[in-house]
Coordinates of C-alpha atoms and ligand atoms in Angstrom, one line a residue:
X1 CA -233.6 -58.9 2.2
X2 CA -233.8 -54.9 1.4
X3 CA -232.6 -54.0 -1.8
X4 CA -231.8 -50.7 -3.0
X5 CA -231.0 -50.0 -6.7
X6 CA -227.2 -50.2 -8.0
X7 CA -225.2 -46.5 -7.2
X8 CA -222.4 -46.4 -9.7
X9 CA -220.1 -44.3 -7.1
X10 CA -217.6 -45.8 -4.9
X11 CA -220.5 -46.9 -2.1
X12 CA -220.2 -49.7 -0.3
X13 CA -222.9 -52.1 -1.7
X14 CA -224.5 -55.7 -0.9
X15 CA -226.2 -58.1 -3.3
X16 CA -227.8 -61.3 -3.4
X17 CA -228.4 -62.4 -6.4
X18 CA -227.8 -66.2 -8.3
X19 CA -225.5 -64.8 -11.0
X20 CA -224.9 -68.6 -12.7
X21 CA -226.3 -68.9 -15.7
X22 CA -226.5 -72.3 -17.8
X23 CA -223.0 -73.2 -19.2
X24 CA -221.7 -71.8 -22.3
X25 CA -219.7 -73.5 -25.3
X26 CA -215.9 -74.0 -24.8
X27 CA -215.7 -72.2 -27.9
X28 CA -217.2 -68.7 -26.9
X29 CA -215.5 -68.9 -23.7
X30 CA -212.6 -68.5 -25.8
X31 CA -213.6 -66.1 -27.5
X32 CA -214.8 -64.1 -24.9
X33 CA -211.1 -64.5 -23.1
X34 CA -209.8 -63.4 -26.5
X35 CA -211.7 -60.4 -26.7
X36 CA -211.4 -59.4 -23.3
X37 CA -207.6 -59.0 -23.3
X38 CA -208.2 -57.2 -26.8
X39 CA -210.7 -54.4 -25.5
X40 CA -212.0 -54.4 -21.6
X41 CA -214.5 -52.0 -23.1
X42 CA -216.6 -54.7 -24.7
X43 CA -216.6 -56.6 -21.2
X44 CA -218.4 -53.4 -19.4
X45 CA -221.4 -54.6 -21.8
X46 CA -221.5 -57.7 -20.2
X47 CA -222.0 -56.4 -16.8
X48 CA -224.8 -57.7 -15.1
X49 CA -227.5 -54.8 -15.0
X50 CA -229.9 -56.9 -12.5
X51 CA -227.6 -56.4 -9.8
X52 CA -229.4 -55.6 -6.6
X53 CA -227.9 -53.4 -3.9
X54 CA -228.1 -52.0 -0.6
X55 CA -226.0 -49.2 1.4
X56 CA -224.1 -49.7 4.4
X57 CA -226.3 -49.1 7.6
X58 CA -223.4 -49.1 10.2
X59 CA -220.4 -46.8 9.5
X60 CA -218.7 -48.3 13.2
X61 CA -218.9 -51.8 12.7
X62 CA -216.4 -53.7 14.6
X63 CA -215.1 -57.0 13.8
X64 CA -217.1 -58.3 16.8
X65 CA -219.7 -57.1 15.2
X66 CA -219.2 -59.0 11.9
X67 CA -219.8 -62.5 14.1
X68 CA -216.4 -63.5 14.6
X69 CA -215.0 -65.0 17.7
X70 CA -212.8 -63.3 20.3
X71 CA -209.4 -64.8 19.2
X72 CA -209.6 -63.9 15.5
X73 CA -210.6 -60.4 17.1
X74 CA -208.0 -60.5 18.8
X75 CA -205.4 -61.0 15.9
X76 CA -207.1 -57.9 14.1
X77 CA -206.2 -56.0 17.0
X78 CA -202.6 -57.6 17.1
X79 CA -202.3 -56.7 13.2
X80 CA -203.3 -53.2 13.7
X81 CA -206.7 -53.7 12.1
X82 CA -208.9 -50.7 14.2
X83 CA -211.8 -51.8 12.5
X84 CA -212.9 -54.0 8.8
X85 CA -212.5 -52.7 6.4
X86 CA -215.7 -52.0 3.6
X87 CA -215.3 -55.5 2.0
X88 CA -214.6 -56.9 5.0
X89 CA -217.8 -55.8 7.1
X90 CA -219.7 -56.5 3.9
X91 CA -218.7 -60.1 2.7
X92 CA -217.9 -61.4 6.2
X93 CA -221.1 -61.7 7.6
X94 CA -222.4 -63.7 4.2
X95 CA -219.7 -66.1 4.6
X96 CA -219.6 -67.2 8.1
X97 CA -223.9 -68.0 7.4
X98 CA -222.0 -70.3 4.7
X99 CA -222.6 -68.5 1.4
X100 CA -220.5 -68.6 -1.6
X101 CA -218.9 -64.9 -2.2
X102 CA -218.1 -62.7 -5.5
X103 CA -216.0 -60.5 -4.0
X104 CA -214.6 -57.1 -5.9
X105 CA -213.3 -54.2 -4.4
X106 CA -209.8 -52.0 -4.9
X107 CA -206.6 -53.0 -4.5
X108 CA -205.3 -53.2 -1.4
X109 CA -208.8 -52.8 0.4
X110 CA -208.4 -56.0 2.9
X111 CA -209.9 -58.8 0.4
X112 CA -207.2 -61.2 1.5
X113 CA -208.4 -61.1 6.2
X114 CA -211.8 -61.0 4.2
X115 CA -212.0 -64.5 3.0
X116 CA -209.3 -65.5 5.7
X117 CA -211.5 -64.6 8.9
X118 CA -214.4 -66.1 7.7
X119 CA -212.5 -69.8 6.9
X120 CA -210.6 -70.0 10.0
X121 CA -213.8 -69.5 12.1
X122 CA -214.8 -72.2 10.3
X123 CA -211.7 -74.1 10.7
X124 CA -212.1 -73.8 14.4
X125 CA -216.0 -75.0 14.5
X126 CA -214.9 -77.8 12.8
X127 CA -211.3 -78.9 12.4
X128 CA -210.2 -80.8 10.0
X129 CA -206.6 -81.0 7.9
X130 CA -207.0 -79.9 4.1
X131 CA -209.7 -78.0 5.5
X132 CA -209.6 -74.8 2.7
X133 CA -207.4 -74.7 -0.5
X134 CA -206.1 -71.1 -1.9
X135 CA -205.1 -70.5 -5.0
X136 CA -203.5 -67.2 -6.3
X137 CA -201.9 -66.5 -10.6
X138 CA -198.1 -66.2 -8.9
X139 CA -195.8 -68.0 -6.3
X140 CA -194.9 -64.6 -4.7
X141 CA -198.9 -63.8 -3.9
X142 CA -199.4 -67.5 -2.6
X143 CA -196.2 -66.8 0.2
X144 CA -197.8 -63.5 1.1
X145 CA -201.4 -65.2 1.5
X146 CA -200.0 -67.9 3.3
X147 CA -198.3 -65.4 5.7
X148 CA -201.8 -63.5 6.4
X149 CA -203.0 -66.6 7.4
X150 CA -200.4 -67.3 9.4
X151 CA -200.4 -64.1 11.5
X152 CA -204.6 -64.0 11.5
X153 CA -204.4 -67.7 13.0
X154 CA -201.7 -67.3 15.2
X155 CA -204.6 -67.7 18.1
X156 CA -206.1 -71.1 16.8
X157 CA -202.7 -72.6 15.9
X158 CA -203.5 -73.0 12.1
X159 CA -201.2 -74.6 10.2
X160 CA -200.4 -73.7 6.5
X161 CA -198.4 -74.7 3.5
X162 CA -197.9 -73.2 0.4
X163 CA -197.3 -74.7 -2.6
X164 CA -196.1 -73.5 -5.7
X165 CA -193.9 -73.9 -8.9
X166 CA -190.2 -73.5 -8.8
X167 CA -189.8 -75.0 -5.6
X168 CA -188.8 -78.7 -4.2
X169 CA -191.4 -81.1 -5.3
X170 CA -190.6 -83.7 -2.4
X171 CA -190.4 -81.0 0.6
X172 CA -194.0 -79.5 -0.4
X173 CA -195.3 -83.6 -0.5
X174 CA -193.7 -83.7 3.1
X175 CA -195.3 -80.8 4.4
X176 CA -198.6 -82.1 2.5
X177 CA -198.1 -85.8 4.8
X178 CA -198.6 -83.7 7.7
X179 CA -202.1 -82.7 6.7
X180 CA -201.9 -79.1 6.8
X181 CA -205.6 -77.2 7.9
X182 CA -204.8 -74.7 4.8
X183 CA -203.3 -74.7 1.4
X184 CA -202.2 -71.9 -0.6
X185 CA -201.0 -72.6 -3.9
X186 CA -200.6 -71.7 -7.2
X187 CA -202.7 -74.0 -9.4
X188 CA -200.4 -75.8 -11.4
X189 CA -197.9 -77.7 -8.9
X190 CA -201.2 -77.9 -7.1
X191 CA -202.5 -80.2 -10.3
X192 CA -198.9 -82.2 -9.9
X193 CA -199.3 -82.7 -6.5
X194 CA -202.9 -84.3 -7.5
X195 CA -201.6 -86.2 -10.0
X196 CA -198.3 -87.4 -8.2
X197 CA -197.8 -87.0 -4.4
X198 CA -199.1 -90.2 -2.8
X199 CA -201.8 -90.4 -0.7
X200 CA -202.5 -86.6 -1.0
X201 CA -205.7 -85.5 -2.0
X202 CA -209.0 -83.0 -1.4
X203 CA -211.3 -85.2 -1.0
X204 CA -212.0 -83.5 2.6
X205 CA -212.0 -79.8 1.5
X206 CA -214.3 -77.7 2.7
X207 CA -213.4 -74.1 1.3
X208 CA -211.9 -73.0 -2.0
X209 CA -210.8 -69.8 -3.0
X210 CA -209.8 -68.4 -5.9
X211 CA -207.8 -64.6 -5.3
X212 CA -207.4 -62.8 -8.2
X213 CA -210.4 -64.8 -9.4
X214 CA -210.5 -63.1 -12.9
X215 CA -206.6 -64.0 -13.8
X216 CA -207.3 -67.9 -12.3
X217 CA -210.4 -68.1 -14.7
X218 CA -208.9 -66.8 -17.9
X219 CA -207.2 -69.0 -20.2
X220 CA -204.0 -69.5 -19.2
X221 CA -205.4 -71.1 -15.8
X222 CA -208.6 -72.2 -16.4
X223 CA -208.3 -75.4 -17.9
X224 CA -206.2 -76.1 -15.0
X225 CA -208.9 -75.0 -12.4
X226 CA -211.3 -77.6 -14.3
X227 CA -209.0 -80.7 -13.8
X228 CA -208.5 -79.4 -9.9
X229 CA -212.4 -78.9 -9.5
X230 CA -213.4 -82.4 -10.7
X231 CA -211.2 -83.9 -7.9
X232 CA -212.6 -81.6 -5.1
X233 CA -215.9 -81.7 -3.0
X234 CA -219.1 -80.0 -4.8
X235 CA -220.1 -80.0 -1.4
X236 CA -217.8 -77.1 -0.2
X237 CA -218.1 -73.3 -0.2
X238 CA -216.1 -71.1 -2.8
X239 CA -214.7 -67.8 -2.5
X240 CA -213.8 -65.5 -5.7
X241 CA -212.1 -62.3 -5.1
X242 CA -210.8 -59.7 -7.1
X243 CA -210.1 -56.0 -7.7
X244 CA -211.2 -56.6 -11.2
X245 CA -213.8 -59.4 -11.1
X246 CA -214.5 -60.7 -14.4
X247 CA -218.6 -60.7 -15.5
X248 CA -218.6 -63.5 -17.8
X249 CA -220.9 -66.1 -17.3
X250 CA -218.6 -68.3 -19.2
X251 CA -215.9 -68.0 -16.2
X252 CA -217.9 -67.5 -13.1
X253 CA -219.3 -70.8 -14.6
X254 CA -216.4 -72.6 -14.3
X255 CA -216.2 -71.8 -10.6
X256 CA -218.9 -74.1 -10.0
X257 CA -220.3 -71.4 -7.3
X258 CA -223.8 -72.3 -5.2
X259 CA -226.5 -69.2 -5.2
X260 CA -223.3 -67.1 -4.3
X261 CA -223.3 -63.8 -3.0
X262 CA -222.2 -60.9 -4.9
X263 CA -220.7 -57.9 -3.1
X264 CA -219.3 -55.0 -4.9
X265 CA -217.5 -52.6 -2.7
X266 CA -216.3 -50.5 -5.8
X267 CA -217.3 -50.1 -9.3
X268 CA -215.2 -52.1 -12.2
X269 CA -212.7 -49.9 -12.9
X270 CA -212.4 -47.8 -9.8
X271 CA -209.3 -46.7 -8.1
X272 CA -208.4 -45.6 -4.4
X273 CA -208.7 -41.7 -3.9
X274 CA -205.3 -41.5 -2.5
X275 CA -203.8 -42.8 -5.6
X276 CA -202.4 -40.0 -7.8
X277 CA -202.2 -41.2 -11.2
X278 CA -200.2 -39.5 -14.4
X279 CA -199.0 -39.7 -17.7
X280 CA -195.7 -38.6 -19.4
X281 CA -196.2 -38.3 -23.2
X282 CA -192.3 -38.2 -25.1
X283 CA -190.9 -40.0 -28.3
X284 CA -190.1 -43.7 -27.7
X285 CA -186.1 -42.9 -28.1
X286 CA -186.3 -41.0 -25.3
X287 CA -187.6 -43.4 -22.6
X288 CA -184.9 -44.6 -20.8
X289 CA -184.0 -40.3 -20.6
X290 CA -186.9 -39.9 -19.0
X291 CA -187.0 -43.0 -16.8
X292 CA -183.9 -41.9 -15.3
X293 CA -184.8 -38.4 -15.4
X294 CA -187.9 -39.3 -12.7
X295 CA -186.0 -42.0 -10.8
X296 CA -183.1 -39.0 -10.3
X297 CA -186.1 -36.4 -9.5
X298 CA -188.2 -39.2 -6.7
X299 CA -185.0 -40.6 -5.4
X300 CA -185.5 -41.8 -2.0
X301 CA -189.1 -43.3 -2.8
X302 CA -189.5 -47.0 -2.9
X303 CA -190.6 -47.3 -7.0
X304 CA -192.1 -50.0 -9.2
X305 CA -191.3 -50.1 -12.6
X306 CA -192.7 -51.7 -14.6
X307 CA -192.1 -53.6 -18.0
X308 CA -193.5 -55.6 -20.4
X309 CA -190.6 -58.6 -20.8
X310 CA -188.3 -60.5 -19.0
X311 CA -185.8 -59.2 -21.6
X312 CA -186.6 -55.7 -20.7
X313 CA -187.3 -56.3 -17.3
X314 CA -183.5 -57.6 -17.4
X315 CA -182.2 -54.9 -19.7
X316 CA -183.1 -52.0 -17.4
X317 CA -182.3 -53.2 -14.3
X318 CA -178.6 -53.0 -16.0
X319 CA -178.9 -50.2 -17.4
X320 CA -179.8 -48.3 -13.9
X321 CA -177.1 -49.9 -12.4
X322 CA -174.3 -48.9 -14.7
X323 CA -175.8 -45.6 -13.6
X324 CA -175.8 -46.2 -9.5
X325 CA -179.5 -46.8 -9.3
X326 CA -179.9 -49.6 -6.2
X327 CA -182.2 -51.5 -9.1
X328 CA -183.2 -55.2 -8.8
X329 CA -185.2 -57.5 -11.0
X330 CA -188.3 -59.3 -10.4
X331 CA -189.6 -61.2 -13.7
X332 CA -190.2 -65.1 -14.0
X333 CA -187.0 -66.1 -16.0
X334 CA -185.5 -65.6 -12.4
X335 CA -185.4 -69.2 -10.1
X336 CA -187.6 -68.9 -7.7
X337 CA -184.8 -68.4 -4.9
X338 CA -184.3 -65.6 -6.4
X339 CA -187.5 -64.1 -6.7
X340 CA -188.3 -64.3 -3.3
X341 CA -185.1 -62.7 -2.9
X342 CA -185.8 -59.8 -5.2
X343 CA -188.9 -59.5 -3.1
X344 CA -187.3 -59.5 0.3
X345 CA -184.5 -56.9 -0.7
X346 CA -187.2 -54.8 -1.8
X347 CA -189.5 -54.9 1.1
X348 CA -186.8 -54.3 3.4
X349 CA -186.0 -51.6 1.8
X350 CA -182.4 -52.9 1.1
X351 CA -183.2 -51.9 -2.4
X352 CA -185.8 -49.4 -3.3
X353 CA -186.5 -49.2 -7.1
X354 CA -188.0 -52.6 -7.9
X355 CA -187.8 -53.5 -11.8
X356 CA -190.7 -56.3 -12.4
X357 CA -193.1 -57.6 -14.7
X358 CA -196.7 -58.5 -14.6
X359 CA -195.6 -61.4 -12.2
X360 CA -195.2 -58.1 -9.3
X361 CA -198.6 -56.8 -10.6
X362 CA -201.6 -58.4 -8.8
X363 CA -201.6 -58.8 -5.0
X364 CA -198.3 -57.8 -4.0
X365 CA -198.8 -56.0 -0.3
X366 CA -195.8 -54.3 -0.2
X367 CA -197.1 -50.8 2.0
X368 CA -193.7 -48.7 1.7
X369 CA -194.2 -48.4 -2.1
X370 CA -194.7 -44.6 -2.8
X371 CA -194.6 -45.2 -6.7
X372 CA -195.4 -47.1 -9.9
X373 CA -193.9 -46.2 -12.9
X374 CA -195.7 -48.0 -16.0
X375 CA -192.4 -48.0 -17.8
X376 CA -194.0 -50.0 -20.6
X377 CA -197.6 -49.4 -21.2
X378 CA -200.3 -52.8 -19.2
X379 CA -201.8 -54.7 -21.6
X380 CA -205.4 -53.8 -21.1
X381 CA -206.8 -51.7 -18.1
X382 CA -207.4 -54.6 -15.9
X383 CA -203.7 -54.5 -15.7
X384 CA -203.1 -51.6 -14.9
X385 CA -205.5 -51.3 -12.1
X386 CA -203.4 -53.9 -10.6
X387 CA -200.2 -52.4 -11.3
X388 CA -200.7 -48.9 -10.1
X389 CA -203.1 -50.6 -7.2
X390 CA -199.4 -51.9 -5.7
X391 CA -199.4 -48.8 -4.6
X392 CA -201.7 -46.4 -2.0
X393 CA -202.5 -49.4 -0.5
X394 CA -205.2 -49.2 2.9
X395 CA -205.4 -45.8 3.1
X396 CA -202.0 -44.8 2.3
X397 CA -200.6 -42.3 -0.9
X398 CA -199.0 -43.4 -3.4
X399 CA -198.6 -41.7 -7.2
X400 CA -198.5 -44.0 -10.4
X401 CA -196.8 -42.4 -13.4
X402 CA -197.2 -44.1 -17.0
X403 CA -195.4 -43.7 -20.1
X404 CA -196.8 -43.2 -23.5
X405 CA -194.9 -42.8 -26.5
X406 CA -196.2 -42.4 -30.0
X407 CA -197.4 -45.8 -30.5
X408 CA -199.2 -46.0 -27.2
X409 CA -201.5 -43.7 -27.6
X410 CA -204.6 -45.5 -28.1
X411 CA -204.1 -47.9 -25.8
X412 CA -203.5 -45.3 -23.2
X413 CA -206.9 -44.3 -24.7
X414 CA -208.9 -47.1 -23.6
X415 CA -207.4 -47.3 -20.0
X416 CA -208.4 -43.5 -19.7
X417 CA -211.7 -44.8 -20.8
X418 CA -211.9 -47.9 -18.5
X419 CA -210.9 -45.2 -15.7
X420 CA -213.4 -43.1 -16.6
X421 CA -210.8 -39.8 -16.0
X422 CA -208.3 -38.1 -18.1
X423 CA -205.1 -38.2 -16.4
X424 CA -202.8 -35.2 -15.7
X425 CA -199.1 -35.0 -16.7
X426 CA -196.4 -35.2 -14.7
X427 CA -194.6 -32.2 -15.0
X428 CA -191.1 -32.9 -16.5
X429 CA -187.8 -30.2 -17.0
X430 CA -187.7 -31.2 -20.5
X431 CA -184.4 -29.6 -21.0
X432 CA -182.9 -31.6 -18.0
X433 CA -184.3 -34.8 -19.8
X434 CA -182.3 -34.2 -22.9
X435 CA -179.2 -33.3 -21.1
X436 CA -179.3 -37.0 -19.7
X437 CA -179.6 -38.5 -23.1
X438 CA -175.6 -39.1 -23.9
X439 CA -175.1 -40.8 -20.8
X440 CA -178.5 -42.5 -20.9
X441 CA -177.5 -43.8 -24.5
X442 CA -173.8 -44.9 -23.0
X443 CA -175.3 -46.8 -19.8
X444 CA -178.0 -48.4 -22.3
X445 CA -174.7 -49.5 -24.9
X446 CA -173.0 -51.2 -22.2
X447 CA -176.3 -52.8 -20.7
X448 CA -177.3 -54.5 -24.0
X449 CA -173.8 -55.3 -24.0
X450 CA -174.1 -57.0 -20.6
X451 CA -177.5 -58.8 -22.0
X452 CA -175.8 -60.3 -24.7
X453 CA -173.5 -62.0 -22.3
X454 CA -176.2 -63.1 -20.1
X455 CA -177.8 -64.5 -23.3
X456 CA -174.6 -66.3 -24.4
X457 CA -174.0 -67.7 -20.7
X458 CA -177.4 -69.0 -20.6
X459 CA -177.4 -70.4 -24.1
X460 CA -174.4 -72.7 -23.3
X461 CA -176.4 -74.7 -21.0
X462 CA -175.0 -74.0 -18.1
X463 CA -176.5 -73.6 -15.0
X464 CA -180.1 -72.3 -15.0
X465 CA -180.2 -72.5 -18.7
X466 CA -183.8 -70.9 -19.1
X467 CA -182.6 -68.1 -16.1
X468 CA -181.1 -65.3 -15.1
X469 CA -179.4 -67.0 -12.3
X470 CA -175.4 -66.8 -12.4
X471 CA -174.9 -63.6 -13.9
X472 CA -177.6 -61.7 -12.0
X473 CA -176.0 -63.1 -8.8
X474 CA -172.8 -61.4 -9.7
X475 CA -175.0 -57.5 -10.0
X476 CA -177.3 -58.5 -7.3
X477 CA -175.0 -57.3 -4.1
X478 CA -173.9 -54.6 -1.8
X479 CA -171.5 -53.2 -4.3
X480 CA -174.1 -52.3 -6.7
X481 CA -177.1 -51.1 -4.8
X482 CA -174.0 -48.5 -3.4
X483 CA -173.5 -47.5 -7.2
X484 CA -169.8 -49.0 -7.4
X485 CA -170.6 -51.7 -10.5
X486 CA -167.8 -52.9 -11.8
X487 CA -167.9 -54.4 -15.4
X488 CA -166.8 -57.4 -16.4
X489 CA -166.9 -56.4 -20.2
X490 CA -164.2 -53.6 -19.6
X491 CA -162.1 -51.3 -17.9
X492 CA -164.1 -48.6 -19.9
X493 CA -167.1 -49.3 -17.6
X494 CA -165.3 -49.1 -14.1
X495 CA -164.9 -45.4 -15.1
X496 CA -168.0 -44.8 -15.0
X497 CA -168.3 -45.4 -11.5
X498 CA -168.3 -42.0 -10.6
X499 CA -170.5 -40.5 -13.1
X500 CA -173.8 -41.4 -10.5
X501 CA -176.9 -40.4 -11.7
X502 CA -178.4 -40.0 -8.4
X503 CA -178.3 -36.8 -6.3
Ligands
ATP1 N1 -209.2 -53.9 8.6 C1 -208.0 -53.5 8.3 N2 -207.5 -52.4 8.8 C2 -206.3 -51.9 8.5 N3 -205.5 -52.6 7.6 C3 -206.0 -53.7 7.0 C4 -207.3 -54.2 7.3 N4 -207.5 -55.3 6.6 C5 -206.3 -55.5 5.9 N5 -205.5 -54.5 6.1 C6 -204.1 -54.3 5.5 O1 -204.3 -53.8 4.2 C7 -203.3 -54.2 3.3 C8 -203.9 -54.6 2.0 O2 -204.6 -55.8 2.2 P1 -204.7 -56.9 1.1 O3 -203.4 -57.3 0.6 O4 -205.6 -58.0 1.6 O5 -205.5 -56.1 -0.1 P2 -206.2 -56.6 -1.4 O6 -207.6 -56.0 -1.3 O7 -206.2 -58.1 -1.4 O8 -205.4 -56.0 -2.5 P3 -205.1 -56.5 -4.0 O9 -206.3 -56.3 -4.8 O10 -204.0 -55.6 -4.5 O11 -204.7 -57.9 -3.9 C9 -202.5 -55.3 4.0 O12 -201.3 -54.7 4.5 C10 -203.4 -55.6 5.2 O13 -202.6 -56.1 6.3

């Protein structure tokens, strides 16, 4: 194969290359987790350098071109797809000759009809149920994958299930007795359904794939990901995708991958050109000013925030409301009923400010989002490329604005570093900010408030004691996305109806 050397710039790129080392130790797989959550910056050492590379020849590649059959060319066309996209006409061809794949490029670059063209090919050369298994780190991301599948096999009649935490056990082991050709799961009901559902196993897999690879490996998943491997076929390929693809040999180990192939279509920490990012520097007291200052000053755009807690994520969502915002939560202390819901009110635009966290930040496709606000700084810079990436997503614009205080600043820092580019700030009417700070500080009173109840409620026992459920039913309707929230904890609040923050 011609190799050319490793460009650094966003080219589109091609490797081959065995990347699997022997094993490591459990315990320096640990520690390498450990410190890559603590500083992404030590990870960048770990990169392979021997990577080999080679530039795109064809800049009008069709997906005919790519080897796939007329029907799945077909549902590109149906979907809109006027030609692949750069990880698509770079990893496709490898798979369909049967390699393994590292995939990485940017978020919302096509990775998801890249792995799913390539299996349902397969699945039509040689059908057979329980044919490829999907996993994905969140319930909502499993839905959506299942969904792409859906629509890219609507030609071949493929049949899907998904299944995930949070939802009815013995429906998901019915939909599994009728030998699905595809499951897309998240990997820990997967590990129950294993270990539990009668007569269901994957001992006729073919493909595995692991989206968000680098989240599935780390180690909240991975000792999961072993049990599930030693129950599955050795004799199958595997898929790892990512917009952040982890280099450690300790993780891409545990994948069990055969001579894969490696194919970069960006570098680590690169972001699409259409995403504008920016910063907004203020004391920590005045956040929630400033948060309502931007959601008054982009009102009409369809906005992420995000924040670090449940508790927060809960906290703010109230506190927008008491101030008219259409606000709704997305964090995992909600059922899952509700999540979905959250979900589906956003993307339908029946609300448009969207108050999540980290659960909303990897995958999500949701193209009307104009904006992410990092409310609360990401925990490392892997996270934020996934956060702001839910936005400017193929080929779109989109701007991402995140707050730093005065205890941010050197984490801030690092994801400058890991970017590789100082921001800009947004520009900000500072005075306009601080005249919102007495009825910021009121609407924040009466929202902890609110909390506190919600805590008391759930503490009793009653229904959905670990959740949000009861009370957030009550906020989440039509009332409250049209600004008139009544209280329950006083007339005092009903005032306040009037005193809408939006324009
Ligand atoms: N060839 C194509 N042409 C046009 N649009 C495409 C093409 N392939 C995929 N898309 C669309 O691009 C959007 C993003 O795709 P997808 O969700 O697979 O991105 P991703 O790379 O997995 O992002 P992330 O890293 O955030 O998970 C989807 O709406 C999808 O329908």
């Amino acid at each position: 194969m011609a190799i050319k050397q490793l460009n650094k710039t966003k080219k589109v790129v091609k490797a081959e290359k065995k990347v699997i080392p022997p094993p490591a130790s459990e315990s320096s797989e640990q520690e390498s987790d450990q410190s890559e959550l603590e500083n992404d910056a030590e990870e960048e050492e770990e990169t392979e350098t021997a990577t080999e590379k080679e530039e795109t020849k064809n800049e009008n590649v069709t997906f005919k071109d790519l080897g796939l059959m007329q029907p799945l060319v077909d549902a590109c066309e149906q979907l809109k797809f006027k030609a692949p996209t750069e990880i698509q006409k770079e990893s496709i061809p490898w798979s369909l000759q049967g390699r393994d794949i590292i995939g990485l490029a940017q978020t919302g670059s096509g990775k998801t009809a890249a792995f799913a063209l390539p299996i349902l090919q397969a699945l039509w050369n040689n059908p057979s149920p329980m044919f490829a298994c999907v996993m994905a780190p969140t319930r909502e991301l499993a839905v959506q994958i299942s969904e792409t599948f859906e629509s890219l096999g609507s030609t071949i009649g493929v049949r899907c299930v998904v299944i995930v935490g949070g939802m009815d056990m013995m429906a998901q082991s019915i939909a599994l007795s009728k030998k699905p050709h595809i499951i897309v799961c998240t990997p820990g009901r997967l590990q129950d359904h294993l270990e539990n559902t009668k007569g269901f196993s994957l001992r006729s897999l073919k493909y595995l794939v692991l989206d968000e690879a680098d989240r599935l490996l780390d180690m909240d998943f991975g000792p999961i990901i072993d049990q599930i491997l030693k129950v599955i076929p050795k004799e199958r390929n595997t898929f790892l995708f990512s917009a952040t693809m982890t280099t450690k040999v300790a993780k891409l180990q545990r994948a069990s991958l055969n001579n894969p192939v490696k194919v970069e279509v960006a570098t680590k920490y690169s972001t699409v050109s259409t995403l504008l990012q920016y910063y907004l520097f203020f004391p920590l007291k005045q956040k929630d000013s400033y948060l309502v200052y931007l959601l008054n000053e982009l009102a009409g755009n369809s906005t992420i925030v995000f924040s670090r807690t449940c508790n927060d994520c809960q906290r703010i969502t109230l506190l927008l409301r008491n101030l008219g915002f259409p606000a709704i939560p997305l964090h995992g202390q909600l059922s899952q009923e509700k999540r979905l819901g959250a979900l589906n009110k956003f993307k339908s635009g029946n609300r448009n400010i969207l108050i999540a966290t980290d659960v909303a930040s990897r995958g999500l496709d949701i193209p009307s989002v104009d904006i992410v606000l990092n409310y609360d700084l990401p925990n490392n810079s892997k996270d934020y490329i996934h956060r702001v990436g839910r936005t400017a997503r193929a080929g779109r614009s989109g701007k991402s604005i995140t707050f730093v205080t005065q205890y941010d600043v050197e984490v801030y820092q690092r994801i400058e570093q890991a970017l590789d580019k100082k921001l800009d700030e947004f520009p900000v009417d500072k005075d306009a900010v601080m005249l919102l700070q007495e009825r910021v500080d009121e609407a924040q009173r009466f929202a902890i408030t609110e909390l506190k109840e919600q805590h008391a409620t759930r503490g009793k026992g009653g229904r959905g004691k670990r959740q949000f459920n009861s009370d957030d039913k009550d906020r989440d309707d039509d009332s409250v996305q049209a600004g008139a929230y009544h209280s329950k904890s006083g007339a005092a609040r009903g005032n306040r109806q009037g005193k809408k923050m939006r324009k």
